[in-house]
Amino acid sequence: MRGSRDVRRPATLASLAAELGVSRTTVSNAYNRPDQLSAPLRARVLEAARRLGYPGPDPVARSLRTRRAGAVGLLLTEALSYAFRDPAATGFLEGLALACERAGSGLLLVPVSPELADVTAVHQAGVDGFVVYSVREDDPHFKAVLERPVPTVVCDQPLHVEGVDRVGIDDRAAMLDLARHLTGLGHRHIGVLCMRLGTGRYDGPADDARQNGATYPVQRNRLGGLRDGFAEAGIDWAGIPVHERFAHSVDAGQAAAAELLAAHPEITAIACTSDILALGALRHAAERGLAVPEDLTITGFDGVPEGLRSGLTTVRQPVLEKGRAAGELLLERGDRNRPRTVVLPTELIVGTTSAVPRSPERWFSGW
Amino acid sequence: MRGSRDVRRPATLASLAAELGVSRTTVSNAYNRPDQLSAPLRARVLEAARRLGYPGPDPVARSLRTRRAGAVGLLLTEALSYAFRDPAATGFLEGLALACERAGSGLLLVPVSPELADVTAVHQAGVDGFVVYSVREDDPHFKAVLERPVPTVVCDQPLHVEGVDRVGIDDRAAMLDLARHLTGLGHRHIGVLCMRLGTGRYDGPADDARQNGATYPVQRNRLGGLRDGFAEAGIDWAGIPVHERFAHSVDAGQAAAAELLAAHPEITAIACTSDILALGALRHAAERGLAVPEDLTITGFDGVPEGLRSGLTTVRQPVLEKGRAAGELLLERGDRNRPRTVVLPTELIVGTTSAVPRSPERWFSGW
DNA sequence: CGGCGCAACGGTAACGGTTCAGACGCGGGG
DNA sequence: CCCCGCGTCTGAACCGTTACCGTTGCGCCG
C-alpha cells in the first residue's frame, strides 16, 4: 500500500541517520539493541524508517560485519531437486531442517550439477557451515567445501578428514546382518542390485574392478557387508552377480532386476542396496508373475515408508535422526572439543519379501 | 592435508595482494576475470593462495559489493521441516529446485515459527528474491518479505500486491467441478473436511463466521467452490457440516472424519480439501468397517502420489509445475514487463472412492 | 622519432553495517 | 565544590570485496 516498493534510491542506515540528524550507530542500535537508546528516540527512528521505506539493516552487510550468515549450507551430489524426490534424502533433510529451525538458522540448498565440476556454487554460498550428504569421496564440490574456512559435518562418509565431524551408520555391519538373514534362510544363489559406484554414467554388471574402485563409501560398505556375510556361509563373492544403476529410481531398479534375472536365472534372492531399487525389483517380479517371497526373495536397505508399507525385508536406518544429528553437530558447537563422530543404530526388519527358497535349494546344514 | 584448516588469521584478498606485491584488483581478477591478467601472474596468485590457505573471495563480501546473493528465499507458513513432510509441498519444492538449479541459484529455506511472530529470520535472509508458498494473507512474515526490496513471487495467493508476481491454480473452479461430480452422483448429505482456516490452534466444526474469516485463500476458495457447486444442485450450504483441522496430517484427517461422522451419521460423502485429509478419512472408514465407495464416498484435492495410488477421487494440480513456474518468474526476469500471474490447469480425477450413494438417498431428479 | 592504441595493472571509493572506546551532560554522594 | 557513575549518543575503524577509472609500458605505424 505504502509506496515502499518503488523507491528509486533505496534508503540505507546512513541515509536514515542523516535524515534524522543522528549517528549511524544510533540507528543500528534502534534495531539491534533497543536498550542502548531512549524509547522516544527509538520510536522516532522506526517511524522515519517506515516513512522512508527503509527495510531494516541489510542482511548481507550485517553478515559481512558479524561474520555470521545465519544459514547452513547443504551439499549433495545429486541435482538439487533430488533432495525432494528421494524418500531417504527427504527424511534426512526433515531432520536437518528440524535442527536448523531450532537454532533459528536457515538452510541453503547449494545448487550443484552432478556431472559438471563447477564449484562456483560452493564458493558463492554465504553460510556458517556445511552439511555434506553422501557424496563421492573425490567429489570436487566436497573438496571445495573443505577448503572453505567453515565447520563441516559429513554424513555417510567414513573417510576421516581433519576437523570434520561425521554422522552415519555402520553400513557394513547392518548389511552383514541382512546377509546372514539371507544365508540363514538357505539362499545360495543371490544377486545384488546396487546404486551408482563411481564417476560416469554406467548401467550394468559391476565387475570386481568397478566394485573395488567404488568412490561412494556407502555403497562400498554395503557391498562389503554382503561379501562378509556370504563368506561366513561359504559363498564365494566372485560368484555373486552385482548389477549397478546410475539413476536411483524405482524404474532403474525394475530394469536392473530384469537384467539380473535374465543373466542369472538360478537366483533365488535379490539383495538391493536401497529400498528404492528393491521396490523396482518387486515391480519387476509382479510384472513377470514371480511370487515374492515364494519364487524370489527381495531385500532392500533404508527403511523408507513406502518400502515398509510393502512389507519389504530391509534395514531400517534412522534417516531423520541422522539429519538432526548432523544439524546439531554443526550448530551446537558450544563444546568445542575435537571433531566427533556419531554412529546411529540400525535395525533389521524382516518383512514379507524374504523366505526360505524353493525346495531344490534347501541344502543348508542347520537343524 | 595441508594445514589450511587451522590458520590463525585467515588470509584475505588484501593480505594475498600484499604478500605478492600486487593490487587487490589483480587478485580479484585472478579469480573472476582470468582474461584480465597474464597467465603467469594468475598462476602466481593462485599458487600463493594455496600456500597461504586463502579460500578464494569471501562470498558474503562479494554479495555485498555486487548486490547479488545467488540464492532465492523460500517462505512457508509451516515449520521448515514441513517442507519435507507434505507431499504437495515436496512437489512444489522439487519444481522450484529445478528452476533454481537451472539458473545456478541456491535455495534458502527461511526458518519460521508458525506461531511466533518473529520475523528476524526474514530480515536475516541474504537472498535475491522470495518465493512465498501458501501463507495466510495477514502473515507477519509475508508482510516482512514485502518490505524487503527484492522481487517476490507468491503461490496460491489471489490477493494482488503491487509488484508481486503470482502463480497458482483456480481452486474455486476446480472444487466446483468436484462438487458437481458429487451432486451428479446423487449425494445430498455431504460433509466437508478442511485444513486450517485462520490464526490459532483450532480443531473442530467451522461455523460460518470462521469460514468467512478464513485467511488462507486456498482453503477459502476451495470451500467456496464446494458451496457454489452444491448451490447449483439446490443444496443449502448452511446445512453442510464443515470440520477444520489445524494439523495437516493423515492422523488429523482420520480424527476429523470420525468426529464428522459421529456428529452427522446421515452423511454419504466426505469432501476433503486435501488428499492428506482424505487419506485419513479413508483410514477411518477402513477402521470402522465402512466400505468405500459403497457406504461412503470420499474425495480429496491435490493429486499427491499416495492418493492416486489409493484410487482417490480428487483434483490433480500440477504442483511441480507450480514450483517451477514460481522459480522461473522470479529468476528469469529478462523481460521486465509488469507483474504477471500464472494460472495452471487442474484435472478432475475420478477414482474408485466415489460412487452413487446407497438407495435411500437416490432421489435425485436425473434420468 | 613521436603519437597512438591496446593490454595489463593499480588506486580509490564505495557496498551497508557493527562495534568499541569514548564524549557529553546530569544528578548525587563525599 | 569536586568527582564519579550512569544513561545516551557519537566517531571512527573495520568486515572483504568489486566497480570504476586512471596509469603504465609496449609495440607499431607513419
XYZ file of N, CA and C in Angstrom, chain A residues 201-347:
441
model
N 28.355 -42.205 -16.092
C 27.031 -42.785 -16.226
C 27.166 -44.230 -16.695
N 27.050 -45.167 -15.766
C 27.187 -46.561 -16.138
C 26.021 -47.370 -15.605
N 25.460 -48.213 -16.441
C 24.415 -49.140 -16.023
C 24.798 -50.540 -16.474
N 24.784 -51.467 -15.539
C 25.084 -52.834 -15.949
C 25.827 -53.587 -14.866
N 26.384 -54.733 -15.226
C 27.097 -55.542 -14.233
C 28.333 -54.782 -13.735
N 28.573 -54.889 -12.451
C 29.750 -54.247 -11.877
C 30.768 -55.324 -11.533
N 31.857 -55.347 -12.276
C 32.869 -56.366 -12.012
C 33.706 -55.972 -10.796
N 34.635 -56.826 -10.475
C 35.446 -56.610 -9.277
C 36.188 -55.286 -9.300
N 36.735 -54.963 -10.452
C 37.495 -53.718 -10.561
C 36.603 -52.540 -10.224
N 35.413 -52.590 -10.777
C 34.491 -51.478 -10.555
C 34.070 -51.407 -9.080
N 33.846 -52.566 -8.500
C 33.462 -52.579 -7.090
C 34.577 -52.041 -6.208
N 35.762 -52.459 -6.508
C 36.885 -52.025 -5.679
C 37.198 -50.549 -5.880
N 36.841 -50.051 -7.057
C 37.117 -48.649 -7.319
C 35.995 -47.733 -6.864
N 34.986 -48.314 -6.220
C 33.821 -47.521 -5.832
C 34.220 -46.348 -4.954
N 33.747 -45.183 -5.316
C 34.092 -43.988 -4.540
C 32.943 -43.524 -3.653
N 31.834 -44.228 -3.718
C 30.757 -43.932 -2.770
C 30.902 -44.861 -1.576
N 31.310 -44.319 -0.453
C 31.592 -45.166 0.707
C 30.393 -46.000 1.120
N 29.218 -45.408 1.051
C 28.030 -46.132 1.479
C 27.863 -47.409 0.667
N 27.939 -47.284 -0.638
C 27.766 -48.449 -1.487
C 28.879 -49.469 -1.248
N 30.077 -48.966 -1.116
C 31.218 -49.862 -0.904
C 31.024 -50.674 0.366
N 30.586 -50.001 1.413
C 30.424 -50.691 2.684
C 29.251 -51.678 2.668
N 28.189 -51.292 1.995
C 27.055 -52.212 1.951
C 27.430 -53.457 1.175
N 28.119 -53.278 0.083
C 28.586 -54.452 -0.666
C 29.547 -55.258 0.198
N 30.393 -54.563 0.907
C 31.357 -55.256 1.766
C 30.663 -56.095 2.829
N 29.591 -55.556 3.378
C 28.837 -56.308 4.384
C 28.248 -57.574 3.801
N 27.737 -57.448 2.604
C 27.191 -58.642 1.944
C 28.289 -59.666 1.721
N 29.385 -59.196 1.236
C 30.512 -60.083 0.941
C 30.933 -60.860 2.197
N 31.073 -60.120 3.295
C 31.499 -60.766 4.536
C 30.465 -61.787 4.999
N 29.188 -61.378 4.900
C 28.134 -62.284 5.357
C 28.068 -63.545 4.514
N 28.231 -63.361 3.230
C 28.195 -64.531 2.352
C 29.395 -65.428 2.631
N 30.520 -64.801 2.860
C 31.736 -65.565 3.128
C 31.546 -66.460 4.349
N 30.876 -65.938 5.353
C 30.634 -66.738 6.558
C 29.896 -68.029 6.229
N 29.044 -67.955 5.199
C 28.265 -69.134 4.816
C 28.968 -69.916 3.716
N 30.197 -69.545 3.473
C 30.969 -70.276 2.477
C 30.630 -69.931 1.039
N 29.989 -68.793 0.843
C 29.649 -68.401 -0.521
C 30.720 -67.459 -1.051
N 31.248 -67.823 -2.187
C 32.320 -67.013 -2.767
C 31.741 -65.778 -3.458
N 32.215 -64.637 -3.072
C 31.730 -63.372 -3.621
C 31.925 -63.303 -5.135
N 32.951 -63.973 -5.606
C 33.232 -63.932 -7.042
C 32.066 -64.488 -7.857
N 31.280 -65.353 -7.227
C 30.155 -65.923 -7.951
C 28.878 -65.116 -7.841
N 28.946 -64.012 -7.138
C 27.748 -63.196 -6.917
C 27.643 -62.105 -7.972
N 26.604 -62.137 -8.776
C 26.462 -61.062 -9.772
C 25.976 -59.765 -9.120
N 26.673 -58.689 -9.430
C 26.304 -57.373 -8.897
C 25.961 -56.461 -10.061
N 24.757 -55.939 -10.038
C 24.372 -55.018 -11.107
C 24.197 -53.626 -10.552
N 24.692 -52.676 -11.308
C 24.750 -51.294 -10.859
C 23.821 -50.420 -11.701
N 23.248 -49.422 -11.052
C 22.423 -48.459 -11.782
C 22.847 -47.050 -11.435
N 22.983 -46.243 -12.467
C 23.374 -44.844 -12.254
C 22.240 -44.066 -11.602
N 21.064 -44.197 -12.187
C 19.913 -43.485 -11.639
C 19.381 -44.218 -10.424
N 18.941 -43.469 -9.452
C 18.352 -44.078 -8.274
C 16.847 -43.868 -8.318
N 16.150 -44.828 -8.896
C 14.709 -44.702 -9.033
C 14.100 -46.091 -9.086
N 12.797 -46.152 -8.864
C 12.109 -47.433 -8.923
C 12.246 -48.023 -10.329
N 12.113 -47.178 -11.316
C 12.264 -47.650 -12.692
C 13.623 -48.306 -12.915
N 14.647 -47.648 -12.422
C 16.001 -48.190 -12.599
C 16.115 -49.550 -11.919
N 15.525 -49.657 -10.730
C 15.566 -50.927 -10.019
C 14.851 -52.026 -10.796
N 13.743 -51.648 -11.383
C 12.978 -52.612 -12.163
C 13.797 -53.126 -13.349
N 14.395 -52.200 -14.047
C 15.198 -52.583 -15.209
C 16.395 -53.434 -14.796
N 17.011 -53.045 -13.704
C 18.186 -53.782 -13.246
C 17.810 -55.197 -12.830
N 16.669 -55.331 -12.178
C 16.228 -56.665 -11.757
C 15.978 -57.542 -12.979
N 15.373 -56.967 -13.983
C 15.112 -57.719 -15.216
C 16.424 -58.206 -15.815
N 17.385 -57.317 -15.883
C 18.688 -57.632 -16.454
C 19.371 -58.737 -15.644
N 19.295 -58.582 -14.337
C 19.957 -59.527 -13.448
C 19.367 -60.929 -13.585
N 18.035 -60.999 -13.582
C 17.388 -62.309 -13.649
C 17.553 -62.944 -15.022
N 17.593 -62.125 -16.032
C 17.797 -62.663 -17.377
C 19.170 -63.309 -17.482
N 20.156 -62.678 -16.891
C 21.527 -63.188 -16.983
C 21.770 -64.332 -16.000
N 21.011 -64.375 -14.915
C 21.251 -65.383 -13.874
C 19.939 -65.975 -13.382
N 19.340 -66.829 -14.162
C 18.009 -67.362 -13.807
C 18.038 -68.224 -12.547
N 19.194 -68.658 -12.125
C 19.264 -69.542 -10.957
C 19.073 -68.790 -9.641
N 19.055 -67.500 -9.706
C 18.984 -66.679 -8.497
C 17.691 -66.899 -7.714
N 17.818 -67.012 -6.388
C 16.630 -67.157 -5.535
C 16.403 -65.934 -4.666
N 17.363 -65.046 -4.667
C 17.198 -63.843 -3.845
C 17.937 -62.668 -4.477
N 17.336 -61.497 -4.358
C 17.994 -60.276 -4.799
C 18.162 -59.359 -3.601
N 19.395 -59.047 -3.299
C 19.674 -58.087 -2.226
C 19.968 -56.746 -2.872
N 19.196 -55.744 -2.497
C 19.388 -54.416 -3.070
C 20.016 -53.507 -2.023
N 20.824 -52.577 -2.469
C 21.460 -51.680 -1.501
C 20.581 -50.478 -1.164
N 19.373 -50.452 -1.700
C 18.431 -49.406 -1.290
C 17.005 -49.902 -1.473
N 16.096 -49.338 -0.710
C 14.694 -49.730 -0.820
C 14.098 -49.354 -2.166
N 14.535 -48.220 -2.670
C 14.002 -47.758 -3.952
C 14.284 -48.799 -5.037
N 15.514 -49.270 -5.076
C 15.852 -50.313 -6.048
C 15.033 -51.565 -5.782
N 14.871 -51.893 -4.496
C 14.114 -53.097 -4.141
C 12.662 -52.976 -4.576
N 12.104 -51.780 -4.440
C 10.726 -51.579 -4.896
C 10.630 -51.811 -6.398
N 11.668 -51.410 -7.111
C 11.716 -51.672 -8.533
C 11.784 -53.170 -8.815
N 12.576 -53.868 -8.031
C 12.687 -55.315 -8.199
C 11.349 -55.985 -7.927
N 10.665 -55.494 -6.894
C 9.335 -56.032 -6.591
C 8.401 -55.834 -7.782
N 8.499 -54.679 -8.383
C 7.626 -54.387 -9.512
C 7.947 -55.322 -10.672
N 9.217 -55.572 -10.880
C 9.588 -56.486 -11.952
C 9.045 -57.890 -11.671
N 9.164 -58.304 -10.419
C 8.665 -59.634 -10.050
C 7.166 -59.728 -10.325
N 6.439 -58.704 -9.904
C 4.989 -58.696 -10.111
C 4.688 -58.769 -11.604
N 5.431 -57.990 -12.369
C 5.221 -57.932 -13.805
C 5.465 -59.291 -14.450
N 6.464 -59.984 -13.955
C 6.808 -61.272 -14.563
C 6.032 -62.419 -13.951
N 5.186 -62.104 -12.993
C 4.393 -63.149 -12.373
C 5.167 -63.995 -11.378
N 6.265 -63.471 -10.885
C 7.021 -64.211 -9.874
C 6.432 -63.911 -8.502
N 6.191 -64.937 -7.729
C 5.649 -64.738 -6.395
C 6.784 -64.377 -5.441
N 6.549 -63.331 -4.665
C 7.511 -62.932 -3.639
C 6.854 -63.155 -2.288
N 7.452 -63.903 -1.394
C 8.831 -64.414 -1.446
C 8.951 -65.863 -1.948
N 7.837 -66.486 -2.353
C 7.921 -67.920 -2.688
C 8.931 -68.190 -3.808
N 8.806 -67.444 -4.903
C 9.714 -67.663 -6.033
C 11.012 -66.876 -5.899
N 10.888 -65.750 -5.249
C 12.031 -64.848 -5.218
C 12.007 -64.018 -3.934
N 13.140 -64.013 -3.265
C 13.291 -63.146 -2.087
C 13.899 -61.825 -2.526
N 13.347 -60.750 -1.991
C 13.873 -59.428 -2.333
C 14.077 -58.627 -1.054
N 15.245 -58.030 -0.914
C 15.505 -57.208 0.279
C 16.025 -55.828 -0.130
N 15.812 -54.885 0.752
C 16.231 -53.509 0.475
C 17.169 -52.982 1.544
N 17.220 -51.672 1.630
C 18.027 -51.015 2.650
C 17.553 -49.579 2.766
N 17.336 -49.152 3.977
C 16.979 -47.767 4.325
C 15.770 -47.717 5.249
N 14.745 -48.493 4.883
C 13.531 -48.428 5.687
C 12.677 -47.230 5.353
N 12.533 -46.929 4.054
C 11.672 -45.810 3.675
C 10.216 -46.230 3.852
N 9.335 -45.262 4.094
C 7.932 -45.572 4.392
C 7.297 -46.489 3.352
N 7.531 -46.188 2.104
C 6.879 -46.976 1.068
C 7.362 -48.428 1.086
N 8.621 -48.609 1.391
C 9.142 -49.967 1.482
C 8.512 -50.710 2.642
N 8.429 -50.058 3.784
C 7.848 -50.699 4.963
C 6.387 -51.056 4.701
N 5.677 -50.174 4.023
C 4.284 -50.462 3.690
C 4.168 -51.702 2.815
N 5.178 -51.880 1.961
C 5.146 -53.040 1.071
C 5.605 -54.306 1.766
N 5.946 -54.222 3.013
C 6.400 -55.399 3.734
C 7.810 -55.827 3.359
N 8.553 -54.919 2.834
C 9.913 -55.222 2.388
C 10.810 -55.639 3.551
N 11.556 -56.691 3.347
C 12.617 -57.016 4.297
C 13.774 -56.066 4.033
N 14.206 -55.393 5.080
C 15.173 -54.327 4.845
C 15.906 -53.991 6.133
N 16.790 -53.043 6.039
C 17.434 -52.497 7.224
C 16.886 -51.089 7.418
N 16.336 -50.854 8.589
C 15.844 -49.500 8.826
C 16.967 -48.676 9.424
N 17.208 -47.536 8.827
C 18.168 -46.621 9.418
C 17.424 -45.341 9.791
N 17.837 -44.703 10.863
C 17.122 -43.522 11.341
C 17.500 -42.290 10.536
N 16.917 -42.161 9.356
C 17.314 -41.072 8.465
C 17.042 -39.706 9.082
N 15.890 -39.585 9.716
C 15.572 -38.293 10.319
C 16.574 -37.950 11.412
N 16.877 -38.935 12.217
C 17.853 -38.709 13.284
C 19.217 -38.335 12.723
N 19.538 -38.941 11.621
C 20.825 -38.616 11.005
C 20.887 -37.146 10.655
N 19.799 -36.660 10.044
C 19.753 -35.253 9.671
C 19.816 -34.359 10.892
N 19.047 -34.739 11.909
C 19.032 -33.916 13.099
C 20.412 -33.899 13.759
N 21.008 -35.057 13.835
C 22.333 -35.141 14.453
C 23.344 -34.300 13.684
N 23.261 -34.358 12.378
C 24.185 -33.566 11.564
C 24.003 -32.083 11.858
N 22.756 -31.650 11.907
C 22.480 -30.249 12.183
C 22.970 -29.844 13.559
N 22.730 -30.689 14.527
C 23.124 -30.339 15.885
C 24.645 -30.302 16.019
N 25.277 -31.244 15.399
C 26.738 -31.252 15.424
C 27.286 -29.943 14.872
N 26.631 -29.456 13.859
C 27.110 -28.244 13.209
C 26.751 -26.991 13.993
N 25.545 -26.987 14.537
C 25.030 -25.745 15.116
C 25.306 -25.591 16.595
N 25.323 -26.692 17.297
C 25.526 -26.584 18.736
C 26.981 -26.835 19.074
N 27.772 -25.881 18.708
C 29.206 -26.068 18.882
C 29.683 -25.396 20.159
N 28.844 -25.456 21.159
C 29.237 -24.876 22.432
C 30.471 -25.583 22.976
N 30.411 -26.873 22.954
C 31.545 -27.652 23.442
C 32.517 -27.920 22.298
N 33.439 -27.046 22.195
C 34.385 -27.137 21.078
C 35.507 -28.132 21.405
N 35.119 -29.342 21.551
C 36.156 -30.342 21.792
C 36.848 -30.650 20.483
N 37.039 -31.889 20.244
C 37.633 -32.260 18.957
C 36.493 -32.731 18.058
N 36.786 -32.964 16.843
C 35.757 -33.480 15.932
C 35.107 -34.728 16.507
N 33.842 -34.859 16.273
C 33.148 -36.022 16.805
C 32.537 -36.864 15.697
N 32.261 -38.064 16.040
C 31.632 -38.971 15.107
C 30.411 -39.580 15.770
N 29.283 -39.501 15.101
C 28.056 -40.094 15.633
C 27.675 -41.272 14.750
N 27.593 -42.424 15.354
C 27.146 -43.600 14.617
C 25.791 -44.022 15.178
N 24.790 -43.996 14.360
C 23.434 -44.290 14.804
C 23.104 -45.752 14.574
N 22.180 -46.269 15.386
C 21.854 -47.694 15.289
C 20.952 -47.999 14.094
N 21.018 -49.211 13.648
C 20.119 -49.667 12.581
C 19.368 -50.892 13.079
N 18.385 -51.289 12.311
C 17.541 -52.401 12.747
C 17.155 -53.242 11.542
